[in-house]
Short mmCIF file of C-alpha atoms and ligand atoms in Angstrom, two decimals:
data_model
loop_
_atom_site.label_atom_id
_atom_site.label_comp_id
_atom_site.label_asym_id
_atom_site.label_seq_id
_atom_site.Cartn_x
_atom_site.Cartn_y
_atom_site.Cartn_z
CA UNK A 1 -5.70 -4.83 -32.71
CA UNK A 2 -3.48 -6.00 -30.01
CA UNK A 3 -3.66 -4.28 -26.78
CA UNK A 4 -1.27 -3.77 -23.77
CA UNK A 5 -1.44 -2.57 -20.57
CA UNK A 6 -1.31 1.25 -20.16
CA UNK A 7 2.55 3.13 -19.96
CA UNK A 8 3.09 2.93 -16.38
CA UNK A 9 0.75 0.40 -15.80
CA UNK A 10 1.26 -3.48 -14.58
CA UNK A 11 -1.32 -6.32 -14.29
CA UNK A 12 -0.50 -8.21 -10.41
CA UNK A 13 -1.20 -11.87 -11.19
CA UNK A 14 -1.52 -14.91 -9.00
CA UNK A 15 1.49 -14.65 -6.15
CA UNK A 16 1.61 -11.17 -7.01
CA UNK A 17 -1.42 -10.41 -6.25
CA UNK A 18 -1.25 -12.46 -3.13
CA UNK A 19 1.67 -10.38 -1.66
CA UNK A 20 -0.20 -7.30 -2.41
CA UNK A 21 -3.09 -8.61 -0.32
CA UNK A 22 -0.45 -10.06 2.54
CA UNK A 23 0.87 -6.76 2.67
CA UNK A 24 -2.61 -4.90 3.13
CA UNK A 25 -3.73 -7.34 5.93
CA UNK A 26 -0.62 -7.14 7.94
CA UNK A 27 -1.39 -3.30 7.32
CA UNK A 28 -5.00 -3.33 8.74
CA UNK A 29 -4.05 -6.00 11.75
CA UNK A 30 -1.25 -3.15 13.15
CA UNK A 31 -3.85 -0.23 12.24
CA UNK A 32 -6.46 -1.97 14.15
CA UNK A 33 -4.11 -2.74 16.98
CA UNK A 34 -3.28 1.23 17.30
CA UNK A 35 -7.16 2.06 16.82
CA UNK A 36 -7.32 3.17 13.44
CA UNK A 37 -10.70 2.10 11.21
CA UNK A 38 -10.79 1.95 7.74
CA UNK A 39 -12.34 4.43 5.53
CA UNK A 40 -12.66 3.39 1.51
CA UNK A 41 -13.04 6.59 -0.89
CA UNK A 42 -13.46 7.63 -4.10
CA UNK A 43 -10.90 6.77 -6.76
CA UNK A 44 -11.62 10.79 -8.01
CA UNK A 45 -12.56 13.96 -6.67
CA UNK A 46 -13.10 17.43 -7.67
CA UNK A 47 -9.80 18.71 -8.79
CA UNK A 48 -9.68 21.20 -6.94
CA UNK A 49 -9.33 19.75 -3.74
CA UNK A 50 -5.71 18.02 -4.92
CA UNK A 51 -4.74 21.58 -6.07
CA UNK A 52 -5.66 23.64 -3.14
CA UNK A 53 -4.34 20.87 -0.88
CA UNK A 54 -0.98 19.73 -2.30
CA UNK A 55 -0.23 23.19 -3.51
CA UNK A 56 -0.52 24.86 -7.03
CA UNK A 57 3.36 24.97 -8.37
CA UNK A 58 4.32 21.13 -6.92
CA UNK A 59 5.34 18.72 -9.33
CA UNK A 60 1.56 16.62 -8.34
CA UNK A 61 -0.47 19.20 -9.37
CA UNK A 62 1.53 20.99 -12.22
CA UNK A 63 2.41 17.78 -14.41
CA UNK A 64 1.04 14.52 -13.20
CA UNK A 65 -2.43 14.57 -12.10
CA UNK A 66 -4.72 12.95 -14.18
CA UNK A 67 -7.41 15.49 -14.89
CA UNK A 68 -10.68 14.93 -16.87
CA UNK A 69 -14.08 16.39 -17.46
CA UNK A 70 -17.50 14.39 -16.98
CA UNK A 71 -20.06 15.15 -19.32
CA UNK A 72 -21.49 17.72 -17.39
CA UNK A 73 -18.59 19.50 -17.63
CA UNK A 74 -17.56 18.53 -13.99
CA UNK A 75 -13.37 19.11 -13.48
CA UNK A 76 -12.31 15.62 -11.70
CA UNK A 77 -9.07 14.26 -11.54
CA UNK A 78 -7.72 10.30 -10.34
CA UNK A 79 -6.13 10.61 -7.14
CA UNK A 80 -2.80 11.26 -6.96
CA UNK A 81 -2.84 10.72 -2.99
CA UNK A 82 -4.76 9.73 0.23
CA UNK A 83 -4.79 12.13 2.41
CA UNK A 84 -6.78 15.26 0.56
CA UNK A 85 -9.82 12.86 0.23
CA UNK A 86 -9.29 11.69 3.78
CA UNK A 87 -9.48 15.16 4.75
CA UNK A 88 -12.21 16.29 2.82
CA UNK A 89 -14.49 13.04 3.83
CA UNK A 90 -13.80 14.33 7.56
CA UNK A 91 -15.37 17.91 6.74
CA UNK A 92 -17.74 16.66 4.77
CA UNK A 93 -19.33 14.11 7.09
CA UNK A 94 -18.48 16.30 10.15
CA UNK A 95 -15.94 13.39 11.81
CA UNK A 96 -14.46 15.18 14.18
CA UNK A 97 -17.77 16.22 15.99
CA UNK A 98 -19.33 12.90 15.86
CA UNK A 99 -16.43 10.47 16.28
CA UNK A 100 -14.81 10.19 20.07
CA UNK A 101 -11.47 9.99 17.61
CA UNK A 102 -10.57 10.17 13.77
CA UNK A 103 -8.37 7.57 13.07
CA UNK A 104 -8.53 6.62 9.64
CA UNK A 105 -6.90 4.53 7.34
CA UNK A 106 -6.93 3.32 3.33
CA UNK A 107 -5.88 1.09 0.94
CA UNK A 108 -6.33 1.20 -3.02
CA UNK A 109 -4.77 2.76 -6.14
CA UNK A 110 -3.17 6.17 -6.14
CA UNK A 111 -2.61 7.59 -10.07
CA UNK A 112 0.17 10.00 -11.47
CA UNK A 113 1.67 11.03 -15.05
CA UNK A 114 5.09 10.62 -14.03
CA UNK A 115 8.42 8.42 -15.95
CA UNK A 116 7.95 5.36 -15.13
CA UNK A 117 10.67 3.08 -14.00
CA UNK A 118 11.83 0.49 -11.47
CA UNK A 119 9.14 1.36 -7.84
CA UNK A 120 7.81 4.01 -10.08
CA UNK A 121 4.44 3.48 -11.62
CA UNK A 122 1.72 5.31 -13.09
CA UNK A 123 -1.04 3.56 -10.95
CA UNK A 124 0.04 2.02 -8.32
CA UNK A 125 -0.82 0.71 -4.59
CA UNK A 126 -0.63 2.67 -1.02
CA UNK A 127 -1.57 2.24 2.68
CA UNK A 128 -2.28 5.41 4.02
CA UNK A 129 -3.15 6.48 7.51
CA UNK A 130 -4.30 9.51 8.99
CA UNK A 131 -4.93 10.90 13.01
CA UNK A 132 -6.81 14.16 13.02
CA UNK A 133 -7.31 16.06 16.27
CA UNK A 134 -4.26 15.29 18.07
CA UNK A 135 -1.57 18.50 18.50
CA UNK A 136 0.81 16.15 20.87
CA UNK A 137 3.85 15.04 20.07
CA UNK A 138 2.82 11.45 20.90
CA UNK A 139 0.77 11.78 17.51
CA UNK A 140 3.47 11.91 15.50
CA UNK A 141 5.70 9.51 17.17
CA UNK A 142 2.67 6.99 17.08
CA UNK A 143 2.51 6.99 12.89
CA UNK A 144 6.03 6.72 12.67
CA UNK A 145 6.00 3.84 14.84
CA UNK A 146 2.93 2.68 13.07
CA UNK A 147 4.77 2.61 9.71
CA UNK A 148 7.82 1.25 11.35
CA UNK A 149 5.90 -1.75 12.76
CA UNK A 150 4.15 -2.49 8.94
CA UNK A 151 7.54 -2.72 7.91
CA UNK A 152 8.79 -5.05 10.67
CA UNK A 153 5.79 -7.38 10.44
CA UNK A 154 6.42 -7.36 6.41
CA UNK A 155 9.93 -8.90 7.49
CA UNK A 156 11.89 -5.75 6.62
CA UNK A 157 14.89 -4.72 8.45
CA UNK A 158 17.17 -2.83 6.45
CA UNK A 159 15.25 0.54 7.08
CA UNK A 160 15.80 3.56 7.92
CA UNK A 161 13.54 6.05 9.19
CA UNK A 162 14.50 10.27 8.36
CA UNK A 163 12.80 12.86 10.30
CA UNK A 164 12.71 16.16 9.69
CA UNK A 165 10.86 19.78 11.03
CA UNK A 166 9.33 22.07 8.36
CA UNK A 167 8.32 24.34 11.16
CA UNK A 168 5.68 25.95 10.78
CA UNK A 169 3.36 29.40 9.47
CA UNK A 170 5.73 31.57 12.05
CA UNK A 171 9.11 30.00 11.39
CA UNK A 172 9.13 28.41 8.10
CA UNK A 173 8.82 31.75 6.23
CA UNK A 174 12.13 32.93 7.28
CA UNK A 175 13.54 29.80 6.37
CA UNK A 176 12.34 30.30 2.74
CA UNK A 177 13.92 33.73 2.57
CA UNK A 178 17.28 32.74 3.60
CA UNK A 179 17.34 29.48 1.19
CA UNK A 180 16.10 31.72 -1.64
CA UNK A 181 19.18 34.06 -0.63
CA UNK A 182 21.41 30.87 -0.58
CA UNK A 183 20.03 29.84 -4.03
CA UNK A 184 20.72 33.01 -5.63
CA UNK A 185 24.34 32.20 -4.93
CA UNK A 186 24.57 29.09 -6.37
CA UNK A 187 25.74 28.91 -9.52
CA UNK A 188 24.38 26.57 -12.25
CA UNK A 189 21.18 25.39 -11.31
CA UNK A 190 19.37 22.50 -13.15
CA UNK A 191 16.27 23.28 -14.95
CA UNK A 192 13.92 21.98 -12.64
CA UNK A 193 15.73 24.23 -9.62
CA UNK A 194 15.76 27.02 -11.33
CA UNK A 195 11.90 26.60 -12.04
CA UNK A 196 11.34 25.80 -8.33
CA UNK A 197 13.18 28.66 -6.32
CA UNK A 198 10.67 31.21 -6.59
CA UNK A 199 7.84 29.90 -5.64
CA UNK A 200 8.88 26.19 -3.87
CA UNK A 201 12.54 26.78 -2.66
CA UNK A 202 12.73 23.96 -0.28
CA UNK A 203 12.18 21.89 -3.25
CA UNK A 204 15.72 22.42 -3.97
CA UNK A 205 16.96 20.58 -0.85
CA UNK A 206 16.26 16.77 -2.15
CA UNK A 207 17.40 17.77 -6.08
CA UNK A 208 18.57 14.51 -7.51
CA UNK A 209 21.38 16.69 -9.75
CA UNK A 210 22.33 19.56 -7.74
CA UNK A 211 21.23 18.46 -3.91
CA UNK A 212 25.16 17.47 -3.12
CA UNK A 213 26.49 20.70 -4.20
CA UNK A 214 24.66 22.78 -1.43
CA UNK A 215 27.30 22.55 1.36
CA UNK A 216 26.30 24.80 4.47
CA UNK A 217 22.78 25.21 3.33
CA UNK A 218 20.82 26.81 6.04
CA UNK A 219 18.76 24.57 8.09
CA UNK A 220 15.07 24.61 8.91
CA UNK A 221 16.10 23.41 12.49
CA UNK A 222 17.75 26.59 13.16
CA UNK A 223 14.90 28.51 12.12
CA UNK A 224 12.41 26.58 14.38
CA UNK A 225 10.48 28.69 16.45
CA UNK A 226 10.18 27.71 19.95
CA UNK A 227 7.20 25.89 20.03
CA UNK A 228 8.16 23.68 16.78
CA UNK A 229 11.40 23.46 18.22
CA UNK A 230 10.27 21.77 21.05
CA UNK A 231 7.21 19.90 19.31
CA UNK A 232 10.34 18.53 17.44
CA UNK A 233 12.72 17.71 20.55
CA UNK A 234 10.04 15.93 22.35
CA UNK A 235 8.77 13.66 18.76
CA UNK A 236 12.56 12.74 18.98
CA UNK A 237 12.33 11.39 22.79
CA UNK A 238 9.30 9.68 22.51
CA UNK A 239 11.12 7.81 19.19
CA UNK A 240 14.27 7.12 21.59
CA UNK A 241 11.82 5.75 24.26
CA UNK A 242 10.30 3.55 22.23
CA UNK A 243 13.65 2.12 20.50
CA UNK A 244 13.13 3.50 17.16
CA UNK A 245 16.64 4.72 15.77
CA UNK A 246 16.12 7.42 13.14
CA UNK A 247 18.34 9.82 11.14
CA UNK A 248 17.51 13.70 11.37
CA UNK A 249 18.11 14.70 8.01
CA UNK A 250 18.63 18.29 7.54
CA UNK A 251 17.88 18.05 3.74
CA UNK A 252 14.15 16.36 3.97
CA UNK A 253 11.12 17.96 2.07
CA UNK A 254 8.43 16.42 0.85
CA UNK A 255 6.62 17.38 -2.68
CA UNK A 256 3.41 18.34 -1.19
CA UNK A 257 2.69 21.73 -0.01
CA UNK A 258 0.71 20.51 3.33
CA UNK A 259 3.15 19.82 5.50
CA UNK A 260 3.59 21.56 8.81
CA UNK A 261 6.39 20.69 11.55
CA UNK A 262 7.03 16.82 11.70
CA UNK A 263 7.77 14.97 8.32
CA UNK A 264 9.16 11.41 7.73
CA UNK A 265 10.42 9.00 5.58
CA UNK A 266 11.06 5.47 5.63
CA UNK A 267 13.86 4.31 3.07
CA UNK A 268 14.58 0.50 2.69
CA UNK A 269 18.47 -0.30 1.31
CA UNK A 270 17.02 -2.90 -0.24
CA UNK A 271 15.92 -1.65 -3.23
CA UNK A 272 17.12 0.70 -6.55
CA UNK A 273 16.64 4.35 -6.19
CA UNK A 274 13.18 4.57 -5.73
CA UNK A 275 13.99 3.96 -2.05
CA UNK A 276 11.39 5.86 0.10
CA UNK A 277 8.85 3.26 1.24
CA UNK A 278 6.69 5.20 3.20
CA UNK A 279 6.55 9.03 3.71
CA UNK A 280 4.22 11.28 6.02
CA UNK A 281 4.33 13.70 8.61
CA UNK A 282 1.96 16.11 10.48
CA UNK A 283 -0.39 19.22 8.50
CA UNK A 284 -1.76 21.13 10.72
CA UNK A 285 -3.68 23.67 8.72
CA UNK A 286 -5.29 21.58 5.82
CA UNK A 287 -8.29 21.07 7.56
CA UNK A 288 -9.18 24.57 7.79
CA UNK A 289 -8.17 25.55 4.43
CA UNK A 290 -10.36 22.80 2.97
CA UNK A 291 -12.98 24.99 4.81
CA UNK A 292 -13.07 22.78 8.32
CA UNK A 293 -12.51 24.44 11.54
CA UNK A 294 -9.01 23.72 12.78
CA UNK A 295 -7.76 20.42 13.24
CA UNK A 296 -4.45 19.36 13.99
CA UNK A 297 -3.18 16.43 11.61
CA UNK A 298 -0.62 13.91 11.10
CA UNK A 299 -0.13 10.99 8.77
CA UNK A 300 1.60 8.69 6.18
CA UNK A 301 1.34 6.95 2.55
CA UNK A 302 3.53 3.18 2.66
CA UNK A 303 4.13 2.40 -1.32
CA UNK A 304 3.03 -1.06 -1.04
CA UNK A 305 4.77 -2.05 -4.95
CA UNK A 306 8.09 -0.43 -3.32
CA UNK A 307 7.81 -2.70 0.11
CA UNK A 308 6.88 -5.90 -2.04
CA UNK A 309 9.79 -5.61 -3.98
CA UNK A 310 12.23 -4.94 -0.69
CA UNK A 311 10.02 -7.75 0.83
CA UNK A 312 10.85 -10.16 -2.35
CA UNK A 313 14.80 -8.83 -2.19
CA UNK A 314 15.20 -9.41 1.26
CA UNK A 315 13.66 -12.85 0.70
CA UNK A 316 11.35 -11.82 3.64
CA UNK A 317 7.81 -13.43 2.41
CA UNK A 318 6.47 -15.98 4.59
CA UNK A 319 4.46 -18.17 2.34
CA UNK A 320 1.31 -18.75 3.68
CA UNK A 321 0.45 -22.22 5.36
CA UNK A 322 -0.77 -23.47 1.91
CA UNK A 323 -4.44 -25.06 1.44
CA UNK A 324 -4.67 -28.72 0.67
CA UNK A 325 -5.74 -28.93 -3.21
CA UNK A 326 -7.87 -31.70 -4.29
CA UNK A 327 -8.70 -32.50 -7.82
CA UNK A 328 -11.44 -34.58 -9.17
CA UNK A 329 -11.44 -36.31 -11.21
CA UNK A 330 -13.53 -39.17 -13.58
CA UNK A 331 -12.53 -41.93 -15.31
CA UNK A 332 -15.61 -41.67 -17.84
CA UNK A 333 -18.31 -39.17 -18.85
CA UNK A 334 -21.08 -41.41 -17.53
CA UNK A 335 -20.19 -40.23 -13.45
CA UNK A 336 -19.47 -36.51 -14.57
CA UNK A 337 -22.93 -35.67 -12.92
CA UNK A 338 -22.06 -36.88 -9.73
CA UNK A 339 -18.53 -36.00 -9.69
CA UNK A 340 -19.88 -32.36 -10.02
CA UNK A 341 -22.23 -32.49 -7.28
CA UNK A 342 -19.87 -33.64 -5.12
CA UNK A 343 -17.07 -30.63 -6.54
CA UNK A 344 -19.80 -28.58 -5.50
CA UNK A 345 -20.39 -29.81 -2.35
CA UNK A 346 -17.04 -30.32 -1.10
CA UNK A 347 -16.46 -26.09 -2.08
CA UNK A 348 -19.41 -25.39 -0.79
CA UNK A 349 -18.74 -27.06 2.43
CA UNK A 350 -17.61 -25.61 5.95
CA UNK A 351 -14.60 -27.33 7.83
CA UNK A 352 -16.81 -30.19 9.89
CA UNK A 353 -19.11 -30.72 7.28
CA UNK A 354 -19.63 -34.75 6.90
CA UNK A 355 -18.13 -34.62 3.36
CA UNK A 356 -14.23 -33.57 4.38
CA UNK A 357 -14.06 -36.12 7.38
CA UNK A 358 -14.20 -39.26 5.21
CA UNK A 359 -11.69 -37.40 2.88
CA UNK A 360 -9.32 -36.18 5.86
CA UNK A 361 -9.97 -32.73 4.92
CA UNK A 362 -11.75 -31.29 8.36
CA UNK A 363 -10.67 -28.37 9.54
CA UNK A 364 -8.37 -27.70 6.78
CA UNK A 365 -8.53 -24.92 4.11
CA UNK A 366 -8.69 -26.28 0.90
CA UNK A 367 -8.91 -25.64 -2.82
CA UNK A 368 -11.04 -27.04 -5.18
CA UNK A 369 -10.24 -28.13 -9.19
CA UNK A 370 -12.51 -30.34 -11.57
CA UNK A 371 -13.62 -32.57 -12.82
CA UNK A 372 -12.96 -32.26 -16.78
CA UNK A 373 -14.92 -34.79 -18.63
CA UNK A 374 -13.54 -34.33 -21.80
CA UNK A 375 -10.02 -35.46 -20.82
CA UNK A 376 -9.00 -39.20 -20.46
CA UNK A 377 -8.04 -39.80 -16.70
CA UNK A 378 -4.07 -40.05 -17.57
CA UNK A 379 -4.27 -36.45 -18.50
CA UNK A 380 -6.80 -35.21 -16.07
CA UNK A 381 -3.46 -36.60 -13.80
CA UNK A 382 -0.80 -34.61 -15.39
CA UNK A 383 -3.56 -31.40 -15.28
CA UNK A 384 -3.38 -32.48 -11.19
CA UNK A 385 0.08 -32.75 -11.01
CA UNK A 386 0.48 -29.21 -12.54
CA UNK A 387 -1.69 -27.40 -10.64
CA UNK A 388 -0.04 -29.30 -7.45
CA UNK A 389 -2.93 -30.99 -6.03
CA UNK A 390 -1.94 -32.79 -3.03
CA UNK A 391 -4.71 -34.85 -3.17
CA UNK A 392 -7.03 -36.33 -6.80
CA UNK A 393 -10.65 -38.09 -6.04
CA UNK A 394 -11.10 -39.99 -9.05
CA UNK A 395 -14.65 -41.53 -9.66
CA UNK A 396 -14.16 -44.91 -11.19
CA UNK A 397 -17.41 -46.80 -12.74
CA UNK A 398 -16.62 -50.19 -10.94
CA UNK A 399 -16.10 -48.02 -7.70
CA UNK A 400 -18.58 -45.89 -7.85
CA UNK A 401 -20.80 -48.70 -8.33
CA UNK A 402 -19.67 -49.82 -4.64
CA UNK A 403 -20.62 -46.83 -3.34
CA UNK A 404 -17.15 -45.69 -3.49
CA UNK A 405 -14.11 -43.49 -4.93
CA UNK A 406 -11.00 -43.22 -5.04
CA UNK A 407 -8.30 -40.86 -3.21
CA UNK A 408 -4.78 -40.64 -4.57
CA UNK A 409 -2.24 -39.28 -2.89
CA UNK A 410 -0.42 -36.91 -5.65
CA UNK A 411 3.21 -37.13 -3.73
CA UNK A 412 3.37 -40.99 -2.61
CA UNK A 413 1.05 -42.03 -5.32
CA UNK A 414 -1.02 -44.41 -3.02
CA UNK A 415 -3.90 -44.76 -3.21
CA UNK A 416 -7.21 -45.71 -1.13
CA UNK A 417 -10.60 -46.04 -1.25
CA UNK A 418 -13.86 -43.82 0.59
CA UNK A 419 -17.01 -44.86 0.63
CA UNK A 420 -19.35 -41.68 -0.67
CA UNK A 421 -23.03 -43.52 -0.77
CA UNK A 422 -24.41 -46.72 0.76
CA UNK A 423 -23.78 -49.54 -1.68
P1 AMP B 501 3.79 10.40 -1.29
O1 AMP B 501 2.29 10.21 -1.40
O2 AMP B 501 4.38 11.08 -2.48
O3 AMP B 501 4.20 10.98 0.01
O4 AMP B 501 4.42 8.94 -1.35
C1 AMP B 501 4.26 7.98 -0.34
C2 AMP B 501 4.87 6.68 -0.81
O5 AMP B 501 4.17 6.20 -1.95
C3 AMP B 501 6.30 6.82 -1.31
O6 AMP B 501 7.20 6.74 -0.26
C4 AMP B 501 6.42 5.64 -2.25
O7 AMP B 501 6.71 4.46 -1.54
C5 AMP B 501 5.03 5.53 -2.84
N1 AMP B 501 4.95 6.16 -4.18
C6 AMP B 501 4.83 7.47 -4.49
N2 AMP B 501 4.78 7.65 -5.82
C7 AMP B 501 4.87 6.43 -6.39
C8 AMP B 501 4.87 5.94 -7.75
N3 AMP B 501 4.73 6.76 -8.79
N4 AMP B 501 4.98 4.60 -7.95
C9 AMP B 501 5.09 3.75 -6.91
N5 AMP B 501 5.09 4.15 -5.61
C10 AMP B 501 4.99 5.46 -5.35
#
C-alpha cells in the first residue's frame, strides 16, 4: 500500500522548513517589539465556537470546516482560524481582568476543505495577532502597521495594503438592505451569488465571476454612521502619519461574519491569484457573544505559505549566516570508539569549550556529521563533500597514535594536523 500525503496537504522539508521558521521568528521579534506575547492553543475546539463566531451561512462554516466526533460523542472541529480560539481562551481564563493588556499572538496550522491550488492548501500555516480592549483608532492602525512591518522585515515590497469600513450594528444594516435592493437588479447571478444574497449580501462584493459587473454599487462608506465614519477617517490619518500608503477599496469584505468597522488586507503582486497575504480588521462584539462582557477587538491572520512563496519570487530570502559543518571521519574501524566520543563531545559542546579552540571552531555555530565506520575513508569524503562540510576530522591510526588527527579543509583541500590527547 503506497501512501501520499493528504489532498491539500504538503510535507515542508529541509530549506522549506527553514523559511517557514525564518518567517515565524521575524514574526515574534516585531510582535514582541509592539508588546504582543504569545499564546499557543488547541489545534480543535468545540464546533460551535467556529460557527457562532464566523457566522452560520459563510463559506468556513457551511463547507470547509473539518468537523468530527470524539468517542464521547463530543462535536469538535480542526481550526479553520485563530482568532475564535484566541477569543474564547480570553473568556475562559478571564484575560482581560487579570492582564494590564491582551496582546496576543499565534503561530501553527489552520485546516479547511476547500480546492486546493497554487497559496491554497488544505492545512496550512498562519501568524495571527490579536489586541482586545482597545476602542481607539490607534488599535487598528497599530496591526496594520504590525502586518506591514512582518512583511517589510520578510523583504517584501511589492504590497499593497486595502482598507475598508464595514460599519457597524447601527449602520451596516442599512447597507445590507440597499445592496440586497441593488442585487435584485442584477441580472444573471452566478450560483454562489445567488446562494449568498439573502442571508450574506456583502459577500457579493469580492465575487471572482460577477464582482466587475456591479458598476455604482452602493458603498458601505456612505452608509457609515458618524461615529464609524470618523473611527474610519482618523485609522486613515494615523496610516498617513506613519507613511503607510494604502488603497480604500470600496469592494472589501471579508468571509467571516465578525467583523465590525475597520478591515484590511495585505495583497503582494508577487504572486498568482491567491494574492491576499494577510487579512484582519477590528470585531467589536465577538467577545460578548462568545458570552464575555464587552470588549473591543482588532486583529489579523498573515498566510505564512502565501508570503514564502512572494518571499522566494521576489528573491527576498536572506540565507542565514550558515554554520561551519564538520565531518568525521576514520580511516579504520579500530578508532570508531574514539571518533564517536569525540562527535559527541564536539555537539555536545558550548562555543569556548576546550574542544572547538584547537579545531578553530570557538564561538562559531556549527553542525555535526559522523563518523561512518562501515565506509572506506575515500567515500566517507565524497559523503563530506555532499553534505558540504567545510571542514572533515579524519582519525588516522598512525596519527592518532601521536596523539593527533587530522583537519581537512573541504574547499582548499589542505590539510593539518591537532593534537587531541597527550602523546
Ligand atoms: P483569513 O483567516 O481567511 O482571514 O485568512 C488570512 C490569511 O490566511 C489569508 O490572507 C491567506 O494569506 C491565508 N490563507 C487563508 N486560507 C488559506 C488557505 N486555504 N491556504 C493557504 N493560505 C490561506
Amino acid at each position: 500500500m503506497n501512501f501520499k500525503a493528504p489532498r491539500g496537504t504538503h510535507d515542508l522539508i529541509g530549506p522549506e522548513a527553514l523559511r517557514l521558521r525564518q518567517l515565524e521568528e521575524i514574526s515574534r521579534n516585531v510582535l514582541y517589539k509592539w508588546n504582543y506575547s504569545e499564546i499557543c492553543l488547541p489545534s480543535f475546539e468545540d464546533a460551535g465556537l467556529f460557527t457562532r463566531s464566523i457566522g452560520e451561512s459563510t463559506d468556513i462554516v457551511e463547507k470547509e470546516m473539518y468537523v468530527f466526533e470524539d468517542r464521547k460523542g463530543r462535536k469538535l472541529a480542526l481550526r479553520p482560524e485563530g482568532t475564535a480560539s484566541a477569543v474564547r481562551a480570553v473568556i475562559e481564563h478571564n484575560l482581560t481582568q487579570t492582564l494590564p493588556l491582551v496582546k496576543l499572538f499565534y503561530a501553527g496550522s489552520m485546516f479547511r476543505y476547500e480546492r486546493p491550488q497554487a497559496g491554497r492548501y488544505r492545512e496550512f500555516f498562519q501568524v495571527g495577532a490579536e489586541y482586545f480592549g482597545n476602542p481607539e483608532p490607534a488599535a487598528d492602525a497599530e496591526t496594520v502597521i504590525v502586518a506591514d512591518e512582518i512583511l517589510r522585515k520578510m523583504g517584501l515590497s511589492k504590497t499593497e495594503i486595502h482598507l475598508n469600513s464595514l460599519g457597524c450594528k447601527a449602520c451596516r444594516p442599512a447597507f445590507r438592505a440597499a445592496l440586497k435592493d441593488y442585487f435584485a437588479s442584477q441580472k444573471d447571478l452566478c450560483g454562489d451569488c445567488r446562494r449568498r444574497l439573502e442571508h450574506n449580501p456583502l459577500r457579493l462584493l469580492d465575487c471572482k465571476i460577477d464582482g466587475h459587473k456591479f458598476e455604482g454599487v452602493p458603498k458601505m462608506e456612505d452608509f457609515l454612521c458618524p461615529e464609524c465614519s470618523d473611527h474610519f477617517g482618523r485609522v486613515r490619518e494615523l496610516l498617513q502619519q506613519s507613511g503607510r500608503a494604502f488603497i480604500v477599496d470600496h469592494r472589501l469584505v471579508r468571509g467571516l461574519d465578525y467583523y465590525t468597522k475597520t478591515i484590511f488586507e495585505i495583497r503582494s503582486a508577487s504572486v498568482g491569484s491567491q494574492d491576499a497575504l494577510c487579512a484582519g480588521g477590528r470585531y467589536d462584539n465577538l467577545v460578548e457573544e462568545l458570552g464575555g462582557a464587552s470588549t473591543e477587538a482588532v486583529g489579523f491572520a498573515l498566510g505564512s505559505e502565501r508570503i514564502i512563496l512572494a518571499a522566494s519570487n521576489e528573491n527576498a530570502f536572506r540565507e542565514p549566516q550558515g554554520p561551519v559543518r564538520v565531518f568525521i571521519a576514520v580511516s579504520g574501524e579500530s578508532l570508531v570508539k574514539e571518533a564517536f566520543g569525540f562527535a559527541v563531545k564536539l555537539k555536545t559542546s558550548s562555543r569556548n569549550d576546550e574542544i572547538r579552540s584547537g579545531l578553530g571552531l570557538e564561538d562559531k555555530a556549527i553542525r555535526v556529521e559522523g563518523p561512518f565506520a562501515k565506509k572506506s575513508l575515500k567515500s566517507q569524503l565524497k559523503l563530506a563533500d555532499r553534505l558540504g562540510a567545510d571542514k572533515t576530522i579524519i582519525f588516522g591510526e598512525e596519527e592518532y597514535k601521536l596523539g593527533v588527527v587530522i583537519i581537512r579543509d573541504m574547499k582548499t583541500q589542505g590539510q593539518s594536523e591537532v593534537r587531541v590527547r597527550p602523546a
